[in-house]
Rosetta silent file (secondary structure, phi, psi, omega in degrees, C-alpha in Angstrom):
SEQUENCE: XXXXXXXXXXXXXXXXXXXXXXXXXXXXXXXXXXXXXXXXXXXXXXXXXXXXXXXXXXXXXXXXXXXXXXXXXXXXXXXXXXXXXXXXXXXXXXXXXXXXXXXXXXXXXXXXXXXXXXXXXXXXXXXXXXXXXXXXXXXXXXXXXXXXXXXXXXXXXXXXXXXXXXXXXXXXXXXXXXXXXXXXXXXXXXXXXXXXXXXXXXXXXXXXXXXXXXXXXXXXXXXXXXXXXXXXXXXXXXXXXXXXXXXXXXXXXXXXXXXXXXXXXXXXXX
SCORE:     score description
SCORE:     0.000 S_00000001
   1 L     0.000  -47.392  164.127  101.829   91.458  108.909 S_00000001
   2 H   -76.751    0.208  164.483  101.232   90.173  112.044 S_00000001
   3 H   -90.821   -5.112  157.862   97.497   89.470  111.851 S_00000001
   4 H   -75.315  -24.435  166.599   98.357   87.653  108.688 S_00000001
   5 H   -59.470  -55.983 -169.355  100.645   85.497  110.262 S_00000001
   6 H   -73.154  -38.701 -167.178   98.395   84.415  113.379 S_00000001
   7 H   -44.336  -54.566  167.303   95.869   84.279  110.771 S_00000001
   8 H   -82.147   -0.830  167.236   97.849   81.557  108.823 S_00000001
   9 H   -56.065  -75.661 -154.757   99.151   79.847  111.846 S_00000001
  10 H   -28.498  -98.009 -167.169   95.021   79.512  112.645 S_00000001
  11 H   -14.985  -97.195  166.699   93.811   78.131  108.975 S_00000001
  12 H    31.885 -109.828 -174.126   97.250   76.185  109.252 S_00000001
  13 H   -50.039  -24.246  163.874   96.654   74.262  112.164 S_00000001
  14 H   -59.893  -44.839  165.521   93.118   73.856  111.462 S_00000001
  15 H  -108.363   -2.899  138.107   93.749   72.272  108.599 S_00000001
  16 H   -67.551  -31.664 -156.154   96.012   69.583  109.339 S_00000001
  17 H   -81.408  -28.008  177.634   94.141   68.549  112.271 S_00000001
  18 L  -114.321   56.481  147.845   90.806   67.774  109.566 S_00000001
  19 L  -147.384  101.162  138.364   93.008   66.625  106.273 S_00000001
  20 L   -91.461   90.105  160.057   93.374   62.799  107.014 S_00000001
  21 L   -95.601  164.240  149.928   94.753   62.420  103.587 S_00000001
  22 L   -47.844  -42.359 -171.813   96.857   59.284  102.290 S_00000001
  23 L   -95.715 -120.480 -136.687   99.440   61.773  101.098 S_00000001
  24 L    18.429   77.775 -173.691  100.199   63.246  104.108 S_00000001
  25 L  -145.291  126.459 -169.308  102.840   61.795  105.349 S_00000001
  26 L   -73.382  133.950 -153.168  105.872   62.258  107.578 S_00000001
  27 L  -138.065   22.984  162.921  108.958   61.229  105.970 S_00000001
  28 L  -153.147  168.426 -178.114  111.554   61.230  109.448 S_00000001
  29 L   -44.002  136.765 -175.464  111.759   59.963  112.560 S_00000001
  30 L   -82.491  155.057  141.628  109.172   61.687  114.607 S_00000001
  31 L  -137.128   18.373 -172.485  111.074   63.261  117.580 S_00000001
  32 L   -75.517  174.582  161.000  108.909   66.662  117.951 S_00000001
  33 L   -42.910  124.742  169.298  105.958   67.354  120.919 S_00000001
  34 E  -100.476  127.300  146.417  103.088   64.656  119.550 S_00000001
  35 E  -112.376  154.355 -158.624   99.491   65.367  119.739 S_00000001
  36 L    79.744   27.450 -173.663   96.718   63.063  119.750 S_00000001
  37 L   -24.635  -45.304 -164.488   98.864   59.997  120.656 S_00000001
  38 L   -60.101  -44.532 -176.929   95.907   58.173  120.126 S_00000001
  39 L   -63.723 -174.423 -147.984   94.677   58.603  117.068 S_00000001
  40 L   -95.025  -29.222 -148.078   94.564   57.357  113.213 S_00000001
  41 L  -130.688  123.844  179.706   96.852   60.767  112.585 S_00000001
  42 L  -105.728 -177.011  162.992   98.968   62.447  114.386 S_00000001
  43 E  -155.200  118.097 -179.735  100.014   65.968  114.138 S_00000001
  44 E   -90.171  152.588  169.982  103.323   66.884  115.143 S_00000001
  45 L   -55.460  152.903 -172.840  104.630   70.156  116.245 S_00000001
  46 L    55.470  -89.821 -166.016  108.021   71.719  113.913 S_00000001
  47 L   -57.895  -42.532  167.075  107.562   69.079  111.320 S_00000001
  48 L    83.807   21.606  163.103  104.162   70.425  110.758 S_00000001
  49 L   -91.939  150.472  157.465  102.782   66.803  108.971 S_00000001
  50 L   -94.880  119.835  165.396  100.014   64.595  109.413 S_00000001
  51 L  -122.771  175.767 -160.353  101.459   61.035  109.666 S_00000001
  52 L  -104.941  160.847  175.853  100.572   57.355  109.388 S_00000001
  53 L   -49.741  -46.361 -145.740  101.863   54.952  112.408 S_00000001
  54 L  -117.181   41.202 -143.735  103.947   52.927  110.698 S_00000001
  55 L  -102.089   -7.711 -158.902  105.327   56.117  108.316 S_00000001
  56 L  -116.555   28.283 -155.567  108.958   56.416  110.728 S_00000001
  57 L  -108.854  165.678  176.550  109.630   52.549  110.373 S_00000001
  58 H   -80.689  -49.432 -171.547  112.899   51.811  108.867 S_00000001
  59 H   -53.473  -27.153 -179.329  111.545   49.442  106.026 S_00000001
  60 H   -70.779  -53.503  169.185  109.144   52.707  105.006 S_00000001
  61 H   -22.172  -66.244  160.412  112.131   54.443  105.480 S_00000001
  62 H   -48.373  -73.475 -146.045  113.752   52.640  101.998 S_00000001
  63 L   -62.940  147.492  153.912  111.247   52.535   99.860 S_00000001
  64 L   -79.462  107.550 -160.368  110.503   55.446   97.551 S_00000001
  65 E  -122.799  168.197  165.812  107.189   57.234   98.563 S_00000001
  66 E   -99.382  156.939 -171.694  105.076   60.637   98.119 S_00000001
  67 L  -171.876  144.704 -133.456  105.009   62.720  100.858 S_00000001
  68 L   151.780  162.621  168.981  103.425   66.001  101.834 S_00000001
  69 E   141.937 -140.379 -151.470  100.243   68.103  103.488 S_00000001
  70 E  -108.974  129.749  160.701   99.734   71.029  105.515 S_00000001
  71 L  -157.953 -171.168  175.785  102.702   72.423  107.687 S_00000001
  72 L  -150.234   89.886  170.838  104.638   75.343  109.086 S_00000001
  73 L  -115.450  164.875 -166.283  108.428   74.722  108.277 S_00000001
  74 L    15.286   74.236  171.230  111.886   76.466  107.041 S_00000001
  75 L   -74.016  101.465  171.628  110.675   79.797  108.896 S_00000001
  76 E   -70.333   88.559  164.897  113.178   82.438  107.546 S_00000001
  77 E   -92.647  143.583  167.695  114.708   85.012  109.490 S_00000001
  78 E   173.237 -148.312 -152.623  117.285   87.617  108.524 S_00000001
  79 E  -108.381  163.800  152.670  118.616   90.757  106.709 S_00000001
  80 E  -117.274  148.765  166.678  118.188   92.125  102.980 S_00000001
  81 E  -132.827  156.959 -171.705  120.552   93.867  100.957 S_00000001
  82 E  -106.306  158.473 -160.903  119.773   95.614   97.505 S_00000001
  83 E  -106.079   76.448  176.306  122.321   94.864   94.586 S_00000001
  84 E   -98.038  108.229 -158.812  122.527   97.736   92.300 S_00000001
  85 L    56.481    6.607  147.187  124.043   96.530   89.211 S_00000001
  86 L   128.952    5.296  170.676  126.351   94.322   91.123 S_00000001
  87 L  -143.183  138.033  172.493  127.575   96.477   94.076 S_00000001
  88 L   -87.203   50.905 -176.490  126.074   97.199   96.943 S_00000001
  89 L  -126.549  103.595 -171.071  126.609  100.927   97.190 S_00000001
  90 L   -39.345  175.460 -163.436  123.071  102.721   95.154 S_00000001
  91 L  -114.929  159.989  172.320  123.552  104.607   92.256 S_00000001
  92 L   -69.971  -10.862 -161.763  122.412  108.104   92.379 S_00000001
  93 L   -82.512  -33.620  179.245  119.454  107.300   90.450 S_00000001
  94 H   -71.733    1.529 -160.708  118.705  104.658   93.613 S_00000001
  95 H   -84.736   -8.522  166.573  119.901  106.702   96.555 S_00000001
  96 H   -61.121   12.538 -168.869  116.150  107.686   97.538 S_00000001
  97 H  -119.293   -2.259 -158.758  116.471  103.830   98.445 S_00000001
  98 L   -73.825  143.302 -165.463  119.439  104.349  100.711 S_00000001
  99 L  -108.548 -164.949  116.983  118.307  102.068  103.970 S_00000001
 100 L   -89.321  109.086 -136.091  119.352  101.147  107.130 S_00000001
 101 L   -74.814  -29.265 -169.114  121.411   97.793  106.510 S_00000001
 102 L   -85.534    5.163 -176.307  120.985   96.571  110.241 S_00000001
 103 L  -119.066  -20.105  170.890  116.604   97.030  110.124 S_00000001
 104 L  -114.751  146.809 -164.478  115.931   95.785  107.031 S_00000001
 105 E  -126.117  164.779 -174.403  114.790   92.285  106.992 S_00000001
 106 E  -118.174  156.877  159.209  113.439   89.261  105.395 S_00000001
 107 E  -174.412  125.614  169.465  111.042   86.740  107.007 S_00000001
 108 E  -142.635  168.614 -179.024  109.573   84.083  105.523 S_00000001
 109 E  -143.472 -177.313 -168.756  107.674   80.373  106.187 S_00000001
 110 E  -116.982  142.986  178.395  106.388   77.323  104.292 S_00000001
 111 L  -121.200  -27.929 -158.007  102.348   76.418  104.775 S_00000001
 112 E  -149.374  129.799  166.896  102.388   73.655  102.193 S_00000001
 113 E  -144.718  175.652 -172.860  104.362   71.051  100.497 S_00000001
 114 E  -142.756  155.015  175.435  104.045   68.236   98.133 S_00000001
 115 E   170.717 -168.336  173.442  107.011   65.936   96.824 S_00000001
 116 E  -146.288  153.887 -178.922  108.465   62.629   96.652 S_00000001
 117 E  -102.538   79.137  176.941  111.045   60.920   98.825 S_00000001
 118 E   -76.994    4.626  156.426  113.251   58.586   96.972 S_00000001
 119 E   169.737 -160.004 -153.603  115.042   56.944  100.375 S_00000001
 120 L   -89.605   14.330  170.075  115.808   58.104  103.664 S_00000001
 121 L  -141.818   35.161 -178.345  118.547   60.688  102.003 S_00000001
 122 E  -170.926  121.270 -153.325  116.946   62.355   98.859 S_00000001
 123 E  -157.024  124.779 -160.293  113.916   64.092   98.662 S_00000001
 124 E  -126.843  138.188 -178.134  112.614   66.290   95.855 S_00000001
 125 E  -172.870  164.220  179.917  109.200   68.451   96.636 S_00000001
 126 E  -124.532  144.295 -169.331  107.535   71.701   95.918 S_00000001
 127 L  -100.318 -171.235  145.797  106.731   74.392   98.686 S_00000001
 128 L  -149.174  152.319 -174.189  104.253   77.137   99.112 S_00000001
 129 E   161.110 -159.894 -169.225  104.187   80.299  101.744 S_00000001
 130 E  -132.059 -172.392 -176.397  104.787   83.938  101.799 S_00000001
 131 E   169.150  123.694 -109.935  107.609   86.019  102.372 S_00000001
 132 E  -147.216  113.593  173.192  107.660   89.405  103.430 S_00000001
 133 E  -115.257  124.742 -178.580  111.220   92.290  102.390 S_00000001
 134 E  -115.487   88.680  167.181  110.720   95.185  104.954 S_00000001
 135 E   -73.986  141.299 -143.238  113.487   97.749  104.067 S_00000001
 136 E  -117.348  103.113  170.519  113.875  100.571  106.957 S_00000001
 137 L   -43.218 -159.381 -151.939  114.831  104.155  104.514 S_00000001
 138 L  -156.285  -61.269 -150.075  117.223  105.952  106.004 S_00000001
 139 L   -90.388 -169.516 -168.463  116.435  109.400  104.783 S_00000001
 140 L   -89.819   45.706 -166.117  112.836  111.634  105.563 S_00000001
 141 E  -119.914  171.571  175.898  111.140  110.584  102.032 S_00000001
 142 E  -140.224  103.872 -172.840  107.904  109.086  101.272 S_00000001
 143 L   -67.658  122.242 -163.745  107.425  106.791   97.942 S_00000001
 144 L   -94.491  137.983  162.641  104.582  107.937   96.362 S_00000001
 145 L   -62.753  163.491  175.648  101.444  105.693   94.957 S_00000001
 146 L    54.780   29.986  164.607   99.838  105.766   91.612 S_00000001
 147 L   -98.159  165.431  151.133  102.925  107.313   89.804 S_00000001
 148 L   -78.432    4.755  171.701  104.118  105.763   86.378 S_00000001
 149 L  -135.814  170.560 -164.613  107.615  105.957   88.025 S_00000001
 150 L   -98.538  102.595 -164.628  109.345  104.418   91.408 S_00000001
 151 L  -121.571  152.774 -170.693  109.122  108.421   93.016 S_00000001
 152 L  -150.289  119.111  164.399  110.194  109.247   96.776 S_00000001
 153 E   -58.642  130.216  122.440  108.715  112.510   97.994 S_00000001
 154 E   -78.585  151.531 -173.046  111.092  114.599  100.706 S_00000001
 155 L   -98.161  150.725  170.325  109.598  115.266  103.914 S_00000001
 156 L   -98.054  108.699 -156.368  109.983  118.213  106.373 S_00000001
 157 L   156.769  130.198  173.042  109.051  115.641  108.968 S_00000001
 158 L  -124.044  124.799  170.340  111.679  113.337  110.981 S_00000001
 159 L  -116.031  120.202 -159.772  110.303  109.926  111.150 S_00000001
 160 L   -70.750  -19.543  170.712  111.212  107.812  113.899 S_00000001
 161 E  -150.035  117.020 -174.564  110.106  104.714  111.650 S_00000001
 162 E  -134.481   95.970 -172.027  109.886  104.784  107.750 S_00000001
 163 E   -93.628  140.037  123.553  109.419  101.123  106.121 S_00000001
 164 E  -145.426  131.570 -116.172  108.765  100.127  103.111 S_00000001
 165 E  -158.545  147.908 -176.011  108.186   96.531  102.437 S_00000001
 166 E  -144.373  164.689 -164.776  106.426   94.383   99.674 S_00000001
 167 E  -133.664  154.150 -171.798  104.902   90.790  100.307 S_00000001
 168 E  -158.422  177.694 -178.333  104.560   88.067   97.939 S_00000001
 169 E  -118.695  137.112 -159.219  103.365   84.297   97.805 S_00000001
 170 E  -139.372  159.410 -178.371  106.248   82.237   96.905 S_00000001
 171 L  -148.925   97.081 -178.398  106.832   78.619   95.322 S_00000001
 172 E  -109.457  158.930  158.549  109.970   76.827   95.553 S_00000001
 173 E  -125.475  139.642  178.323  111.191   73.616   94.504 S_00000001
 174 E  -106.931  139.353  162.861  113.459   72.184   96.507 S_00000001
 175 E   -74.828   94.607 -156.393  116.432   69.767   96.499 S_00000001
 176 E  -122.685   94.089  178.444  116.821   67.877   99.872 S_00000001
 177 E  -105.658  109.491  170.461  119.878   65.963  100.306 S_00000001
 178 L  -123.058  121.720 -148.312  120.460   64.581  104.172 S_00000001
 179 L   -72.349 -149.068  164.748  122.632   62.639  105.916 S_00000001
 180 L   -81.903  176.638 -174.895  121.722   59.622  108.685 S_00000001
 181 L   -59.530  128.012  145.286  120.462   59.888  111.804 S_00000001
 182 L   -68.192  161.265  170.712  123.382   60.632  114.561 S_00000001
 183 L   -26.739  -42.506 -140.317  123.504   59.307  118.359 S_00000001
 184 L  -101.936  -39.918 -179.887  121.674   62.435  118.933 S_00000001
 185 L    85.689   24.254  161.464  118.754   61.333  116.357 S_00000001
 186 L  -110.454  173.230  176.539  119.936   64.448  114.094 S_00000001
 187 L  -145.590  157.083  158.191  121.095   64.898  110.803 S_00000001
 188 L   -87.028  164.932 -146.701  122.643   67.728  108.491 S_00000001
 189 L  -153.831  135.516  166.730  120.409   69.070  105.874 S_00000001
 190 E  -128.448  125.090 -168.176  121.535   70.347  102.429 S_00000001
 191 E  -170.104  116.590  144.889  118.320   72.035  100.426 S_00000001
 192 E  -149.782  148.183  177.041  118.470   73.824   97.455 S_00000001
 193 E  -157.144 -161.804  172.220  116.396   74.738   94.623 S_00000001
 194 E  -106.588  161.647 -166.164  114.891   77.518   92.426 S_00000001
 195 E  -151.535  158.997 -165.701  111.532   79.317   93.298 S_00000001
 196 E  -149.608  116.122  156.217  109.010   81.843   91.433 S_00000001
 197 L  -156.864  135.615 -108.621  106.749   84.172   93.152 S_00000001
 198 L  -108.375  121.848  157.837  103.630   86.193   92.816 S_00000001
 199 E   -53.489  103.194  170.140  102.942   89.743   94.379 S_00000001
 200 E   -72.342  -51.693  172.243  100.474   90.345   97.280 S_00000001
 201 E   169.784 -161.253 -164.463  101.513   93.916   97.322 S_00000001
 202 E  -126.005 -173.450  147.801  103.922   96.588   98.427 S_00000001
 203 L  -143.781 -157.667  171.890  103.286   99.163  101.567 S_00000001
 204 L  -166.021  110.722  161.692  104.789  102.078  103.297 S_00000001
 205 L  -133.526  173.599 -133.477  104.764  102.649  106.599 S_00000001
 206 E  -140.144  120.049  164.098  105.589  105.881  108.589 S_00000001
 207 E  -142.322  137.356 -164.809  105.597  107.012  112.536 S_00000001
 208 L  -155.355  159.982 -175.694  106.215  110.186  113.442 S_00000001
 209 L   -88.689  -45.357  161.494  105.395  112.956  116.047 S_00000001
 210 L   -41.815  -37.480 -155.111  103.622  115.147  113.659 S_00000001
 211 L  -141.471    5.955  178.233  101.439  112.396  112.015 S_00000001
 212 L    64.590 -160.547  146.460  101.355  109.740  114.045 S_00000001
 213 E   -33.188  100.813  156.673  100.858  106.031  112.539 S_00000001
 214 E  -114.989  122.449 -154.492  100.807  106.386  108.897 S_00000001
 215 L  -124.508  152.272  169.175  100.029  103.373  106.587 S_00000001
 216 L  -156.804  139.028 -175.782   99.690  103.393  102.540 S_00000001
 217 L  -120.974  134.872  179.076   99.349  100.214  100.377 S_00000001
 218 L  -154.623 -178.865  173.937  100.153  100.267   96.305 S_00000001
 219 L  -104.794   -8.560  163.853  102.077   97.826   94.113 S_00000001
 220 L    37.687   17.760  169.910  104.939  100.585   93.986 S_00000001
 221 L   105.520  -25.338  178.241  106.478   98.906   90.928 S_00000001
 222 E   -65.191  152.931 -160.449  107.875   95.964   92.606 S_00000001
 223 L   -94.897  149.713 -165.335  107.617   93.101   89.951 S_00000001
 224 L   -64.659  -48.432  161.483  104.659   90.909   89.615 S_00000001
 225 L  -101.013  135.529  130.668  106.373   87.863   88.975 S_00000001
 226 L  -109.862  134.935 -169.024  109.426   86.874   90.482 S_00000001
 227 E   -94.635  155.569  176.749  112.257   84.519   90.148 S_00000001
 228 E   162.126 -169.040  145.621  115.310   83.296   91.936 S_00000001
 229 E  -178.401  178.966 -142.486  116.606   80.859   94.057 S_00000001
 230 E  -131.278  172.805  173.896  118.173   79.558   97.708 S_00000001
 231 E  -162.886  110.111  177.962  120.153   77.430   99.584 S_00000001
 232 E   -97.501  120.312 -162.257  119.888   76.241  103.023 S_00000001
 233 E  -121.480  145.116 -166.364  122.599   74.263  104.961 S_00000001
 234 E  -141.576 -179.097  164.669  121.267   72.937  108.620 S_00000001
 235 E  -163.748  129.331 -177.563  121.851   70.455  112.148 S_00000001
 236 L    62.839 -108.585  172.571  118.729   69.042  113.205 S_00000001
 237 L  -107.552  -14.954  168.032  115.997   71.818  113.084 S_00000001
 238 E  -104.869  132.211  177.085  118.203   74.818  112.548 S_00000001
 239 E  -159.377 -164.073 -164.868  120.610   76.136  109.989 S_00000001
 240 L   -74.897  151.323  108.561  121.746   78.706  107.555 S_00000001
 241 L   -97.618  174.327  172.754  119.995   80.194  104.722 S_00000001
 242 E  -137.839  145.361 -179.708  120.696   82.088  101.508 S_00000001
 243 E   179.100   97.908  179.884  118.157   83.431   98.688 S_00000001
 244 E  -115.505  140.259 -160.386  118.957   85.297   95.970 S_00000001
 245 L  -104.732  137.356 -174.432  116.245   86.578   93.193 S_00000001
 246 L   -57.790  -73.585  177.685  117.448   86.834   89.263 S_00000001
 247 L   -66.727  169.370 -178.698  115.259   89.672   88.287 S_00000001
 248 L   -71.836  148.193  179.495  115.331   92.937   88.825 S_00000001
 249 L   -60.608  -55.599 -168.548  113.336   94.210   92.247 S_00000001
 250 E  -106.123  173.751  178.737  110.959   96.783   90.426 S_00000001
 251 L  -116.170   15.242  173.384  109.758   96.822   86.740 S_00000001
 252 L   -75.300 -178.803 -158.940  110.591  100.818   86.118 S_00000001
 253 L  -101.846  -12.190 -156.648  113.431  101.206   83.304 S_00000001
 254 L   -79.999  -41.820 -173.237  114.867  104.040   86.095 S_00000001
 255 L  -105.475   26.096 -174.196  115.620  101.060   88.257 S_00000001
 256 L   -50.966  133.702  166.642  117.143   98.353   85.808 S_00000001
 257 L    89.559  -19.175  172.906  119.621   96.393   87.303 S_00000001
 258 E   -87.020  110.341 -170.736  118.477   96.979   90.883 S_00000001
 259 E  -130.112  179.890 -154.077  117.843   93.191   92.619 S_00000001
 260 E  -144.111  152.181  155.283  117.601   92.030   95.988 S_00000001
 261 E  -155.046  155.123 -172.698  119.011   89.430   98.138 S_00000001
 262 E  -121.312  173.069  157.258  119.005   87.936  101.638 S_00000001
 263 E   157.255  179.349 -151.229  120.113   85.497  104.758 S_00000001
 264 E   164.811 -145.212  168.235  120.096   84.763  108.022 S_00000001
 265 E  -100.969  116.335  165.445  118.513   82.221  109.927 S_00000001
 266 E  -115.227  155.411 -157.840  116.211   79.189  109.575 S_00000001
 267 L   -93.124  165.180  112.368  113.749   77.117  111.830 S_00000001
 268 L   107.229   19.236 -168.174  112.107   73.910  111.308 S_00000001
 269 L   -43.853  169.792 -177.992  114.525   72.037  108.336 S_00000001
 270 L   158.408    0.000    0.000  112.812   68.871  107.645 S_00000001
């Protein structure tokens, strides 16, 4: 996970610095680190936009505009918890699922958005990024690939780290309601919307004294599409999130009823 990250930081950054588009455009006050002072385009640091000079002015400010490009905003950290049927205590059919509540985690970011701004306090746009559920087992099992069911081996083996974690590509649309600027040159940040997103895959990984480093990648059942949606409350660049998904976490019929949700913290509001 982390050479996919620095990977998309790279691309990322790479690509704002050569897309001088029109829509690209920064749609607050700048106040982040600026680079390039000079230049037709700037590219700021946190807000993650390529903007026009005169894109922070108060008269731009009013007007309704598009607004959008390459960035790396509302970086999610925090915990997951699994729902089964509406309590969080597993079912027997789930307890090969039973976790460790303070290690498993969520993290997720934004690479790309597109939207429109209809004044300097309402903003409606669609996101793109990943997002990454690592749940930390509990017990000495190993969830097997290639089954026609969601299957958990036990191990005679005590493993000092036993993840398993599925990754996805994600697409929200978002609601952005914010108020004005304070003395401070901050605001509060209200953002919610619904979101749908597509499976990269699942894994499983394993460390142990016996076996070392053990890694195994499958789709393990976890469902291909998914649905849901979130709500983030903020000051400045930091706030709150929430983000809970509709469908069930896997597509076996064994695990009906089992869904997942998170929160925690997030960077970069904007």
């Amino acid at each position: 996970m982390k050479r996919l990250i620095f990977t998309t930081l790279l691309v990322s950054g790479l690509a704002g610095v050569m897309a001088q588009s029109a829509f690209a455009q920064q749609d607050t006050v700048v106040r982040d680190t600026v680079i390039k002072k000079k230049s037709k385009y700037t590219l700021t640091i946190g807000g993650g936009n390529l903007i026009t000079k005169n894109s922070d002015s108060t008269e731009n400010a009013k007007k309704g505009r598009f607004v959008g490009g390459v960035t790396f905003t509302r970086v999610d950290l925090g915990f997951s918890r699994l729902i089964d049927n509406g309590s969080f205590n597993l079912s027997p059919t789930n307890e090969f699922l039973d976790y460790r509540g303070g290690k498993t985690s969520t993290f997720s970011f934004d690479v790309l958005q597109f939207g429109y701004r209809f004044n300097s306090n309402f903003k409606v746009y669609v996101a793109g990024g990943f997002d990454w559920t690592l749940i930390r087992l509990r017990d000495n099992v190993t969830i097997q690939k290639n089954l026609p069911t969601l299957t958990a081996l036990p191990e005679n083996v005590q493993f000092s780290k036993n993840r398993f974690s599925s990754s996805y590509v994600h697409i929200p649309l978002n609601f952005e309601i914010r108020t004005k600027e304070n003395d401070k040159g901050k605001r509060f940040y209200f953002i919610l919307g619904p979101e749908v997103s597509f499976l990269l895959g699942g894994k499983v990984k394993q460390i142990s004294d016996e076996f070392g480093k053990q890694k195994q990648y499958d789709n393990y059942h976890f469902q291909s599409v998914r649905y849901g949606g979130s709500f983030r409350f903020g000051y400045g660049g930091l706030g709150l999130f929430t983000r809970y998904y509709f469908n069930d976490m896997f597509d076996t019929p064994a695990q009906a009823g089992l869904k997942n949700m998170s929160f925690g913290i997030t960077f970069g509001l904007n």
